[in-house]
mmCIF file of C-alpha atoms and ligand atoms in Angstrom:
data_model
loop_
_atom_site.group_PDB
_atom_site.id
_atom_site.type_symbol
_atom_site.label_atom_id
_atom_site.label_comp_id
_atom_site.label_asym_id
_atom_site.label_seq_id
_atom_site.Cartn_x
_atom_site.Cartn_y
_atom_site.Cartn_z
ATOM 1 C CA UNK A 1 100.847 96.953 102.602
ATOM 2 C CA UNK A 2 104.287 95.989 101.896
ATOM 3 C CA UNK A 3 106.497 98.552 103.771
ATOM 4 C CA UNK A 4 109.145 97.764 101.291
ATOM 5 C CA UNK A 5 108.386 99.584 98.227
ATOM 6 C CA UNK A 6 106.106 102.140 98.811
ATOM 7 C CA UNK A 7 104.945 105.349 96.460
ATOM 8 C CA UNK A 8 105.617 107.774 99.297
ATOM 9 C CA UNK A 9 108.419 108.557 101.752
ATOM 10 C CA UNK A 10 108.008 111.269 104.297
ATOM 11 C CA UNK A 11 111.008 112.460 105.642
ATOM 12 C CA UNK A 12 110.222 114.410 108.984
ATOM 13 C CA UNK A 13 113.439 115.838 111.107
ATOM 14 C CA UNK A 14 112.632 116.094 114.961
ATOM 15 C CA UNK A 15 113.945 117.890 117.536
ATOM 16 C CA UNK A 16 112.445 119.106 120.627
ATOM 17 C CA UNK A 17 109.336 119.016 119.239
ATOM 18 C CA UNK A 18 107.060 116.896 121.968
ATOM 19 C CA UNK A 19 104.640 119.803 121.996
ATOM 20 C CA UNK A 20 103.905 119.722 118.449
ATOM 21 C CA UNK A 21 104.256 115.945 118.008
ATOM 22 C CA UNK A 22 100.912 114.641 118.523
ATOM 23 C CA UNK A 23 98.873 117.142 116.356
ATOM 24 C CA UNK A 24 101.210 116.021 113.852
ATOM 25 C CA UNK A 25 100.211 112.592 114.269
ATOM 26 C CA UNK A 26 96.982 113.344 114.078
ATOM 27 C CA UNK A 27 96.972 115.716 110.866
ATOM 28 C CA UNK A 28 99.974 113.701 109.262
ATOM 29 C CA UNK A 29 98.659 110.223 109.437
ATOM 30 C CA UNK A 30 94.713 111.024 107.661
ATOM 31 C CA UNK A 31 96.050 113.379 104.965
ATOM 32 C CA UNK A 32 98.279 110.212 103.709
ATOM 33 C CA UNK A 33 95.756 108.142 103.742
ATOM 34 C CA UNK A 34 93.212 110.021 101.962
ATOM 35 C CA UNK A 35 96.112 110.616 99.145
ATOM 36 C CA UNK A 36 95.539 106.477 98.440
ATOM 37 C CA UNK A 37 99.058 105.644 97.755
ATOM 38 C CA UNK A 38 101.290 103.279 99.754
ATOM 39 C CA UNK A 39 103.877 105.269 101.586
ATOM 40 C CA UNK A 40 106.480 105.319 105.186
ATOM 41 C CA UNK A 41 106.745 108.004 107.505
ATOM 42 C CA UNK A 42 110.530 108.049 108.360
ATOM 43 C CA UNK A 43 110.865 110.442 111.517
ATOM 44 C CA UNK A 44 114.789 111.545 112.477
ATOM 45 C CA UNK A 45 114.827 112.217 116.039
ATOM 46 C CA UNK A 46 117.820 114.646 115.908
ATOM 47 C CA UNK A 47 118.999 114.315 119.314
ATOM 48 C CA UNK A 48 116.310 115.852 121.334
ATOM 49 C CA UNK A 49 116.667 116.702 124.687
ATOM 50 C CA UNK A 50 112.652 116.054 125.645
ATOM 51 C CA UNK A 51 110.065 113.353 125.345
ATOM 52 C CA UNK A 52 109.994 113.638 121.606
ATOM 53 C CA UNK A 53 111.930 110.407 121.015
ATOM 54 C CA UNK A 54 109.696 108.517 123.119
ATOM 55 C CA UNK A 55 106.431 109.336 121.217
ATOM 56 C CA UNK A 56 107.856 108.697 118.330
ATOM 57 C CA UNK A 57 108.176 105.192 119.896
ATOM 58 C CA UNK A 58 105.076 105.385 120.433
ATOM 59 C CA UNK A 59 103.543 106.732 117.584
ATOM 60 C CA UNK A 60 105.561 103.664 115.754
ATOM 61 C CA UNK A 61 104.127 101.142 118.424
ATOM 62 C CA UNK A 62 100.809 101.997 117.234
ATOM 63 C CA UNK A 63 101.656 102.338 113.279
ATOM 64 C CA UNK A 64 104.365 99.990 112.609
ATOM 65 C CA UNK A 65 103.576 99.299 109.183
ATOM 66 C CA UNK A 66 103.786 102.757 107.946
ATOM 67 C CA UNK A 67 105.990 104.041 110.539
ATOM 68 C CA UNK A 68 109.816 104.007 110.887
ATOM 69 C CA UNK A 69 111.780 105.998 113.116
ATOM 70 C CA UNK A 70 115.609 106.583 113.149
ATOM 71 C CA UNK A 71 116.931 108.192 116.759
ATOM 72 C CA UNK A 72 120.186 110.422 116.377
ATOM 73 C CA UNK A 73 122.952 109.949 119.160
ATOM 74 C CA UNK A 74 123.154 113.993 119.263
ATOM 75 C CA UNK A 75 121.817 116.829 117.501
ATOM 76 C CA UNK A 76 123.588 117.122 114.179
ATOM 77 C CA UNK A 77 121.159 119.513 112.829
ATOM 78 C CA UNK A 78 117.878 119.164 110.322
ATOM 79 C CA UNK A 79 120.078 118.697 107.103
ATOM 80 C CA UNK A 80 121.941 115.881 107.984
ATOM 81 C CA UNK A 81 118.699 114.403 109.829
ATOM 82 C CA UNK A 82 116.945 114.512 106.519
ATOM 83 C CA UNK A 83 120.189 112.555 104.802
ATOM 84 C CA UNK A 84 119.916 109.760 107.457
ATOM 85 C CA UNK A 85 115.953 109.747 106.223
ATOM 86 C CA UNK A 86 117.155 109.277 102.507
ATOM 87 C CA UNK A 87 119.365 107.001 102.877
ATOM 88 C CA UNK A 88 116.925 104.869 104.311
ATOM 89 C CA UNK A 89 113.947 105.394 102.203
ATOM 90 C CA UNK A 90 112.414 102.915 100.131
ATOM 91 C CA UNK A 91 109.398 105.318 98.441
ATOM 92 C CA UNK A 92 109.724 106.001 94.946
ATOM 93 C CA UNK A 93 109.109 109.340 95.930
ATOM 94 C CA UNK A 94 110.669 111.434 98.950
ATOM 95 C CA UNK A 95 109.006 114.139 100.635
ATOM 96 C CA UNK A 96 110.340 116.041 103.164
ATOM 97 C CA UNK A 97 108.130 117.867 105.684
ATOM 98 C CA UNK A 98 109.062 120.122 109.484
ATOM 99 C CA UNK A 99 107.790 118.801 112.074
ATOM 100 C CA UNK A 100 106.078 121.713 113.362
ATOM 101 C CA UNK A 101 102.972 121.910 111.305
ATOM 102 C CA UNK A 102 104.538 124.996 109.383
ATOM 103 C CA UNK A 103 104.160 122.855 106.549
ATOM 104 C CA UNK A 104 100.620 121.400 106.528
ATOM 105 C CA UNK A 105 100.846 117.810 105.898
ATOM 106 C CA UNK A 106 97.299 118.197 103.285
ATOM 107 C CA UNK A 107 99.282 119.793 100.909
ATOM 108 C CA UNK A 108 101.552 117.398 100.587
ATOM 109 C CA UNK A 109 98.812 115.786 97.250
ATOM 110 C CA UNK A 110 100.336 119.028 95.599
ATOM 111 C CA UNK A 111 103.921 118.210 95.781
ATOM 112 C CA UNK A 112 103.176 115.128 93.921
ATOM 113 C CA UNK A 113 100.679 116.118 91.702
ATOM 114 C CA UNK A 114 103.033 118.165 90.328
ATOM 115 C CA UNK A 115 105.742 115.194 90.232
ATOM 116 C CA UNK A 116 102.997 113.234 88.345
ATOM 117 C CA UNK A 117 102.928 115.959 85.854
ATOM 118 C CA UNK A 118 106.412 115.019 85.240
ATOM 119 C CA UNK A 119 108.899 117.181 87.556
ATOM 120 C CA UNK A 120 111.450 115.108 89.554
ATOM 121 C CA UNK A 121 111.657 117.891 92.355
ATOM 122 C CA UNK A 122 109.251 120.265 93.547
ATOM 123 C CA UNK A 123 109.883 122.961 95.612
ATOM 124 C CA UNK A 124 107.304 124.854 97.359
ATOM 125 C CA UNK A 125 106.489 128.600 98.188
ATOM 126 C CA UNK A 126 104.807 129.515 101.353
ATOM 127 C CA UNK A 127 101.816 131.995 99.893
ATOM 128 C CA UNK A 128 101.676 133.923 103.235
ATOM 129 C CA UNK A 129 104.442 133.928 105.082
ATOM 130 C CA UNK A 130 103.772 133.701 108.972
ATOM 131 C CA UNK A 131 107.081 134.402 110.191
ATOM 132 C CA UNK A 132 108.731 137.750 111.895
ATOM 133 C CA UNK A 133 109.176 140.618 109.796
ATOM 134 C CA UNK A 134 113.292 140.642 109.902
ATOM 135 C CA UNK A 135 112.873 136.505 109.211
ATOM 136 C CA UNK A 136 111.172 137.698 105.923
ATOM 137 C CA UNK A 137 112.985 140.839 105.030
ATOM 138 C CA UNK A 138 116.547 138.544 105.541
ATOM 139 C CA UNK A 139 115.462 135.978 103.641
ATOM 140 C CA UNK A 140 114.187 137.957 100.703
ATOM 141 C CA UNK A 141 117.493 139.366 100.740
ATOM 142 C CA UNK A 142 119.048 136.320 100.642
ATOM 143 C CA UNK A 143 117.586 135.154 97.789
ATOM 144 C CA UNK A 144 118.578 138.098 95.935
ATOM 145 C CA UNK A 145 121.738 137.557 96.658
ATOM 146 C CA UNK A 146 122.150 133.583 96.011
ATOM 147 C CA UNK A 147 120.685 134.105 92.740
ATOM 148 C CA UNK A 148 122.839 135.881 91.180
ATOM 149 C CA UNK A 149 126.203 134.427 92.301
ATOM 150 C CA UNK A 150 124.992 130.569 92.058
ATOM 151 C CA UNK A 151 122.336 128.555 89.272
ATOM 152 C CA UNK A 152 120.013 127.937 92.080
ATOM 153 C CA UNK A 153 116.186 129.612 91.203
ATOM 154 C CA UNK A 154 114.420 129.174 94.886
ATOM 155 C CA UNK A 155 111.927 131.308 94.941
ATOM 156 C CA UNK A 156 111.090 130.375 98.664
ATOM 157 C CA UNK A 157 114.102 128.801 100.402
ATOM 158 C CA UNK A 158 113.104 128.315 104.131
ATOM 159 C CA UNK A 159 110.481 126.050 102.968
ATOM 160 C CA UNK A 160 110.965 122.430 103.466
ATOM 161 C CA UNK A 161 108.193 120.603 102.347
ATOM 162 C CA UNK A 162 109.455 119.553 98.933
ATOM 163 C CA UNK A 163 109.230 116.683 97.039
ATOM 164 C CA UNK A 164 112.482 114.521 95.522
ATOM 165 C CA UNK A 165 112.623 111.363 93.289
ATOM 166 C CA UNK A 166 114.215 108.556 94.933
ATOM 167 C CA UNK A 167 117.514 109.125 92.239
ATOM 168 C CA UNK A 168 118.181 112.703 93.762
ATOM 169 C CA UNK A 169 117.218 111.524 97.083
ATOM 170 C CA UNK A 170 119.921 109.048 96.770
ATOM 171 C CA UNK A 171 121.894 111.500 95.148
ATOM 172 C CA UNK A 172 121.768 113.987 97.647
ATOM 173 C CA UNK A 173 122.425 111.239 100.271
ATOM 174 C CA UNK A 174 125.494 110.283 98.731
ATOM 175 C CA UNK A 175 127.389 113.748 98.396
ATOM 176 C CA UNK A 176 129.872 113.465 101.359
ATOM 177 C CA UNK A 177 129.698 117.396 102.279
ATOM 178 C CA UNK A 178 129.446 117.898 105.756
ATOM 179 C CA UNK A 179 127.859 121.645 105.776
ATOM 180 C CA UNK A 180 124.761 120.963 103.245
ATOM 181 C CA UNK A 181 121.566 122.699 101.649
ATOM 182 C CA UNK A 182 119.598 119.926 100.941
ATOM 183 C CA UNK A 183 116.716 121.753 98.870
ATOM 184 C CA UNK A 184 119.689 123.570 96.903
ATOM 185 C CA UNK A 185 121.644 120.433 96.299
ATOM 186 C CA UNK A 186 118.831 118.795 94.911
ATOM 187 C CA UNK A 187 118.508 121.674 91.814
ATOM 188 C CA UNK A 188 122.295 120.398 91.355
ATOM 189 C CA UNK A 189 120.592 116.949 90.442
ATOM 190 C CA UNK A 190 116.948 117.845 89.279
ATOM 191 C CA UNK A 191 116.526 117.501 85.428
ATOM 192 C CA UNK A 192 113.443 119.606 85.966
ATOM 193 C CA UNK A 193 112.658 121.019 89.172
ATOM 194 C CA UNK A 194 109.447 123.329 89.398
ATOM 195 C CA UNK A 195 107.914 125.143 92.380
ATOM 196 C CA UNK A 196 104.508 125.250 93.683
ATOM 197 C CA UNK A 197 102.815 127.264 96.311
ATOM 198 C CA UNK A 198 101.452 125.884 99.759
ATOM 199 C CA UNK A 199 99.741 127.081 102.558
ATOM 200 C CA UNK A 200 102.016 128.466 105.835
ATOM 201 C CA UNK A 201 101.107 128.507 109.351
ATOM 202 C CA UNK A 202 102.571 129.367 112.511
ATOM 203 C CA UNK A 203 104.327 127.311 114.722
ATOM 204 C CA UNK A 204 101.892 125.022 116.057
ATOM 205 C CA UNK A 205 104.075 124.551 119.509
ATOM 206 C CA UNK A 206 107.285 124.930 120.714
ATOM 207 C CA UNK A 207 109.820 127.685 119.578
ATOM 208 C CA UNK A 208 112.100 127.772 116.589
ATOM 209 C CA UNK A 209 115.486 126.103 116.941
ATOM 210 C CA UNK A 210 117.052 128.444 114.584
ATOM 211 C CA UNK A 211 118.527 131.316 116.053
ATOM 212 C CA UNK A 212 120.006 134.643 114.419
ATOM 213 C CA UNK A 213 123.288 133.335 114.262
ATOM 214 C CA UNK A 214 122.465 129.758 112.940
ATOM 215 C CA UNK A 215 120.370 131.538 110.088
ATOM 216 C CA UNK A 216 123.546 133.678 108.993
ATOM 217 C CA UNK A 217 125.613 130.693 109.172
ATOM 218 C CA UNK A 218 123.137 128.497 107.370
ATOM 219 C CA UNK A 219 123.384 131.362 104.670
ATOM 220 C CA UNK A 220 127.400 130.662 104.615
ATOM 221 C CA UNK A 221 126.880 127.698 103.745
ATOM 222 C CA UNK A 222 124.294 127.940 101.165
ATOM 223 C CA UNK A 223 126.754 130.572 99.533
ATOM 224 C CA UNK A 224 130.457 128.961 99.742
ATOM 225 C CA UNK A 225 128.726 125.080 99.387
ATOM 226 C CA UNK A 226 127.362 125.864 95.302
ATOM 227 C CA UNK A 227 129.442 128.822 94.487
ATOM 228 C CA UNK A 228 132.926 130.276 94.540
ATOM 229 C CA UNK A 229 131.615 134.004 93.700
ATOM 230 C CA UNK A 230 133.062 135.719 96.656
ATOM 231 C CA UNK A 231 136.356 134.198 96.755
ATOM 232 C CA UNK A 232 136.506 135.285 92.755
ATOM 233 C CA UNK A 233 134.710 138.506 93.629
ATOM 234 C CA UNK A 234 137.350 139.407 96.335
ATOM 235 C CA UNK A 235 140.544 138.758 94.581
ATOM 236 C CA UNK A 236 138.626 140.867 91.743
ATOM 237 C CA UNK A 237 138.369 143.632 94.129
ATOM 238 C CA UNK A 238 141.184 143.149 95.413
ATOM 239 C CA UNK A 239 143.553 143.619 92.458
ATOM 240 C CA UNK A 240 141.391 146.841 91.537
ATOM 241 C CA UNK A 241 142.031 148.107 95.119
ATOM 242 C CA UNK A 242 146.005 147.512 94.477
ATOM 243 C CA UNK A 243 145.831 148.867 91.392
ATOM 244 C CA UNK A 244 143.818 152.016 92.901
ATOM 245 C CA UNK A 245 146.495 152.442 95.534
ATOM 246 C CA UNK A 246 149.793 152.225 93.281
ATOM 247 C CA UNK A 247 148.264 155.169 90.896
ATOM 248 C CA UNK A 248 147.398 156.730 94.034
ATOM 249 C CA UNK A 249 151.032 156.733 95.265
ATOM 250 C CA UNK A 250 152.132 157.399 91.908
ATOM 251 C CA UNK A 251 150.425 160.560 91.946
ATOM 252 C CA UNK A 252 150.704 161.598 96.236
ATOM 253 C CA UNK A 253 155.025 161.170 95.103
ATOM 254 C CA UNK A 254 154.952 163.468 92.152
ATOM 255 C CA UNK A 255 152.622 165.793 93.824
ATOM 256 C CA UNK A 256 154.898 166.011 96.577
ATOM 257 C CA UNK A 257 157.699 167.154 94.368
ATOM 258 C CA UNK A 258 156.492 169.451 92.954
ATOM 259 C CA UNK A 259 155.307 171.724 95.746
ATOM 260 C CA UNK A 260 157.155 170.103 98.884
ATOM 261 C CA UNK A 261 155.485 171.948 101.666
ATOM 262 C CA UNK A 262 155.615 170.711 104.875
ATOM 263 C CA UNK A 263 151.757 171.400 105.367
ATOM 264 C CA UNK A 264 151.241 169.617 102.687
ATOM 265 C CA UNK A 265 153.091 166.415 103.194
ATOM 266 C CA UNK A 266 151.579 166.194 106.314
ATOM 267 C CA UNK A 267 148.346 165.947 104.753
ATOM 268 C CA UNK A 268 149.926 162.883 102.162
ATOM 269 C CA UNK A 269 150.427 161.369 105.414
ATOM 270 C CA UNK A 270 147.173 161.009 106.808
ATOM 271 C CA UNK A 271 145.587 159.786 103.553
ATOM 272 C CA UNK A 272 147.893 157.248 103.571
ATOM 273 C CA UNK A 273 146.774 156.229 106.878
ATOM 274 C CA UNK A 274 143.182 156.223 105.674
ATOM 275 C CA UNK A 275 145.165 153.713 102.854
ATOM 276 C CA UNK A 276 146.105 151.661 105.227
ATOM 277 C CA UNK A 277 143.321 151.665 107.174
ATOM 278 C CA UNK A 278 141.083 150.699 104.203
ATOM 279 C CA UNK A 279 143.431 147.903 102.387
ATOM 280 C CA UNK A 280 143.712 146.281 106.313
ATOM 281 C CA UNK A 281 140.284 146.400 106.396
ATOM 282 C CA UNK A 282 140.189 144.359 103.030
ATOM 283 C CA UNK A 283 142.709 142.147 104.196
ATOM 284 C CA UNK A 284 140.776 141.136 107.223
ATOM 285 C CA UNK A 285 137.496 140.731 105.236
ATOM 286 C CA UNK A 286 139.693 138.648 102.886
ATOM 287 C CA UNK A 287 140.814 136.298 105.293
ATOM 288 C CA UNK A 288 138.064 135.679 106.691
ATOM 289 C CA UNK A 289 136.186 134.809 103.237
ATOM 290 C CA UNK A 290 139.281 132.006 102.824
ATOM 291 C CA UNK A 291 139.023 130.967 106.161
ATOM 292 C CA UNK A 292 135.327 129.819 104.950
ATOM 293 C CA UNK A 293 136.193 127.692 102.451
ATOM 294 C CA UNK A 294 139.934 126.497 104.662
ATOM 295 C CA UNK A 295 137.506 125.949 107.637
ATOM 296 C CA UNK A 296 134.987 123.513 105.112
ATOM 297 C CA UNK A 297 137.962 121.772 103.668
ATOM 298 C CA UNK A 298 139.150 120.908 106.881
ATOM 299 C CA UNK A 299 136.099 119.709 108.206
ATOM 300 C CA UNK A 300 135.703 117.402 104.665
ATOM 301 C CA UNK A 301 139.081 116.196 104.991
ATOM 302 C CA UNK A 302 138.991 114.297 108.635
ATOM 303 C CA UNK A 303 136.071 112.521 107.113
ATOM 304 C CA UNK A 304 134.049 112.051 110.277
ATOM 305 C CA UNK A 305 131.022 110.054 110.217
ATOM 306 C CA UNK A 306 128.260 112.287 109.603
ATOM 307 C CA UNK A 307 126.147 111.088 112.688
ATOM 308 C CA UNK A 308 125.713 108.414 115.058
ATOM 309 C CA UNK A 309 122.485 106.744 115.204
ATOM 310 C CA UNK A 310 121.194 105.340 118.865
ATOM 311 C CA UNK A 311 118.511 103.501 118.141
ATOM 312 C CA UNK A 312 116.120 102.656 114.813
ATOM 313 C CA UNK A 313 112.423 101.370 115.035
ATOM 314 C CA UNK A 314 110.723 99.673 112.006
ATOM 315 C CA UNK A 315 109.459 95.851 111.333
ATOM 316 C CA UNK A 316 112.361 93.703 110.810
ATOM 317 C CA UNK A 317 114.959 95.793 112.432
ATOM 318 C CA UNK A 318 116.456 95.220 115.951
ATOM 319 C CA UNK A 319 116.017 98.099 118.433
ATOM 320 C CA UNK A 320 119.404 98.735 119.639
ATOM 321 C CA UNK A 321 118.648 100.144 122.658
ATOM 322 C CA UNK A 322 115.422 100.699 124.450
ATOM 323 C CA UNK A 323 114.895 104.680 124.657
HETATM 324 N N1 UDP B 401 115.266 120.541 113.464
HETATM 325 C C1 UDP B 401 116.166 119.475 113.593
HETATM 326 N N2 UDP B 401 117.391 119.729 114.139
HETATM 327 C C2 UDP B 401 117.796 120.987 114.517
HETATM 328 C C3 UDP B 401 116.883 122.057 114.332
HETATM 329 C C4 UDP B 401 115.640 121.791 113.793
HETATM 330 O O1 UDP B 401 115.846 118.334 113.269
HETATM 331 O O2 UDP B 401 118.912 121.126 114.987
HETATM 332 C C5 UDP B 401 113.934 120.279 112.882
HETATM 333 C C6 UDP B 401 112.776 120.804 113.709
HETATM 334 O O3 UDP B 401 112.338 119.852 114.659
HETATM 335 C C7 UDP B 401 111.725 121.046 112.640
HETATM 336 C C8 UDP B 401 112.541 121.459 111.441
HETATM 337 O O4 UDP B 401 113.865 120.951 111.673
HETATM 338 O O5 UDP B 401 111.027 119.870 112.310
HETATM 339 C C9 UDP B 401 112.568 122.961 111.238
HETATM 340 O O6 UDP B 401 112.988 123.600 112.405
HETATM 341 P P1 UDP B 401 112.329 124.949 112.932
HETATM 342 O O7 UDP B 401 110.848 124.871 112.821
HETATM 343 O O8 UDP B 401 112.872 125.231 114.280
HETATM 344 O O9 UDP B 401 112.908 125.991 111.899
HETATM 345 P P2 UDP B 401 112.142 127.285 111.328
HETATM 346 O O10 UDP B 401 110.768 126.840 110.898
HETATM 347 O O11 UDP B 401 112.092 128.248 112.445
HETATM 348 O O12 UDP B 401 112.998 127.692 110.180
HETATM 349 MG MG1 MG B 402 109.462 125.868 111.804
#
């Protein structure tokens, strides 16, 4: 099989997962096969700390032809692992999976049944959700949320195992944002994206590298990267609030002169302080919303390389360093 141009790419982002790794193999490796079409499995190692890197070796070792692995310097996270995977695919198609069996590999035939039916991304939706109960109730909430303030329809977005066309692929690959979505930049690109549901399982081993706070700030980024709803929404409120407050003075001033009592000025007083309190409040909240997009702009502007890359393994490339 000519590793060149296959049908298939599988994306997979690694890190820390040596547990998991080999039942992976083991599932991953059959269920392409039995789909008959020529495809790469492009694993990112991003970074990790354990053996994972070195099974991957392995796993290439044994299936070079199919098998190409790219090995991060550090860990810049499972978005930008997935970029350094389409940049280097060569598969008409692009599909990215975790690495930790939460997306079963067998229903990956789905994905591109549906792109055979014409669809140049498909999402997926897990049908039963084996996650904790606050992981579903946030991201429920989430999704609320992000559809209203941007265009993007995902029903199901902590699900990875989608399918692109190599155009958005490339697409994606070539926006230059360094805090990125992938599976919401790709409805920037799809002509006609479509969903479909897949199975879900638990964690097959290991633990979940996203934490609390990376989930909130994952959903920062999801917001501020396609929309610029809050920033509009807060100057919004913000004019009402000044507008609020000056009829509010308007009226505390001629109140007060019409029945100055002392008691009763006193009272003025306080509400203003409750004002105060509520406008510095604002203020704050303000800030902070332009310090998200300030804090992105900055970070675009020094125009870092994304990642560093230690080490890639396929036919016809040099190993850089032995791992
Ligand atoms: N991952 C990664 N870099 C990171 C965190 C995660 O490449 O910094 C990979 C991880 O190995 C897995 C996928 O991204 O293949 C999803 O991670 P995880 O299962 O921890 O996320 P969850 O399923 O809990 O959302
Ligand atoms: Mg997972």
């Amino acid at each position: 099989m000519n590793a060149r141009l296959a049908e298939l790419s599988i994306v997979i982002p690694v890190y820390n997962e040596e547990a998991g790794l080999p039942t992976l193999f083991d599932r991953l490796y059959p269920a392409l096969d039995k789909l008959g079409r020529s495809y790469e499995v492009i694993f990112v190692d991003d970074g990790s700390r354990d053996r994972s890197a070195a099974l991957l070796k392995d796993q290439f070792l044994q299936r070079p032809d199919v098998t190409r692995v790219v090995v991060f310097n550090a860990n810049y996270g499972q978005h930008l692992a997935i970029i350094a995977g389409f940049e280097r695919c060569r598969g008409e198609r692009v599909v990215t999976l975790d690495a930790d069996l939460q997306n079963p590999p067998e229903e990956i035939g789905k994905l591109i049944a549906a792109m055979d039916a014409g669809h140049d991304y498909v999402g997926s939706i897990r049908r039963t959700r084996k996650d904790t109960w606050w992981r579903s109730v946030a991201s429920r909430l989430m999704n609320r949320v992000r559809e209203r303030i941007t265009r993007i329809k995902m029903t199901d977005q902590g699900c990875m195992l989608r399918a692109y066309s190599r155009d958005i692929a490339r697409a994606i690959a070539a926006s230059r944002e360094i805090s990125t979505f992938i599976p919401a930049l790709a409805y920037t690109y799809a002509h006609s994206p479509t969903e479909v549901e897949v199975e879900h399982a638990e964690r097959a081993a290991g633990e979940s590298k996203y934490s609390l706070y990376k989930l909130i700030r994952l959903n920062f980024d999801l917001i501020t990267g396609f929309s610029l709803v809050p920033l509009q929404l807060f100057s919004m409120f913000g004019m009402l609030v000044s507008v609020g407050a000056l009829v509010t003075y308007l009226i505390v001033i001629v109140s007060r002169l019409l029945q100055a009592g002392w008691r009763e000025g006193f009272a003025t007083l306080w509400d203003r302080d409750i004002l105060a309190f509520f406008l510095i409040g604002m203020l704050l909240f303000g800030l902070g919303l332009v310090g998200e997009y300030v804090g992105r702009i900055y970070q675009q502007v020094r125009e870092r390389p994304r990642y560093t890359i230690r080490a890639v393994l396929e036919r016809d490339a040099e190993v850089t360093r032995a791992l």
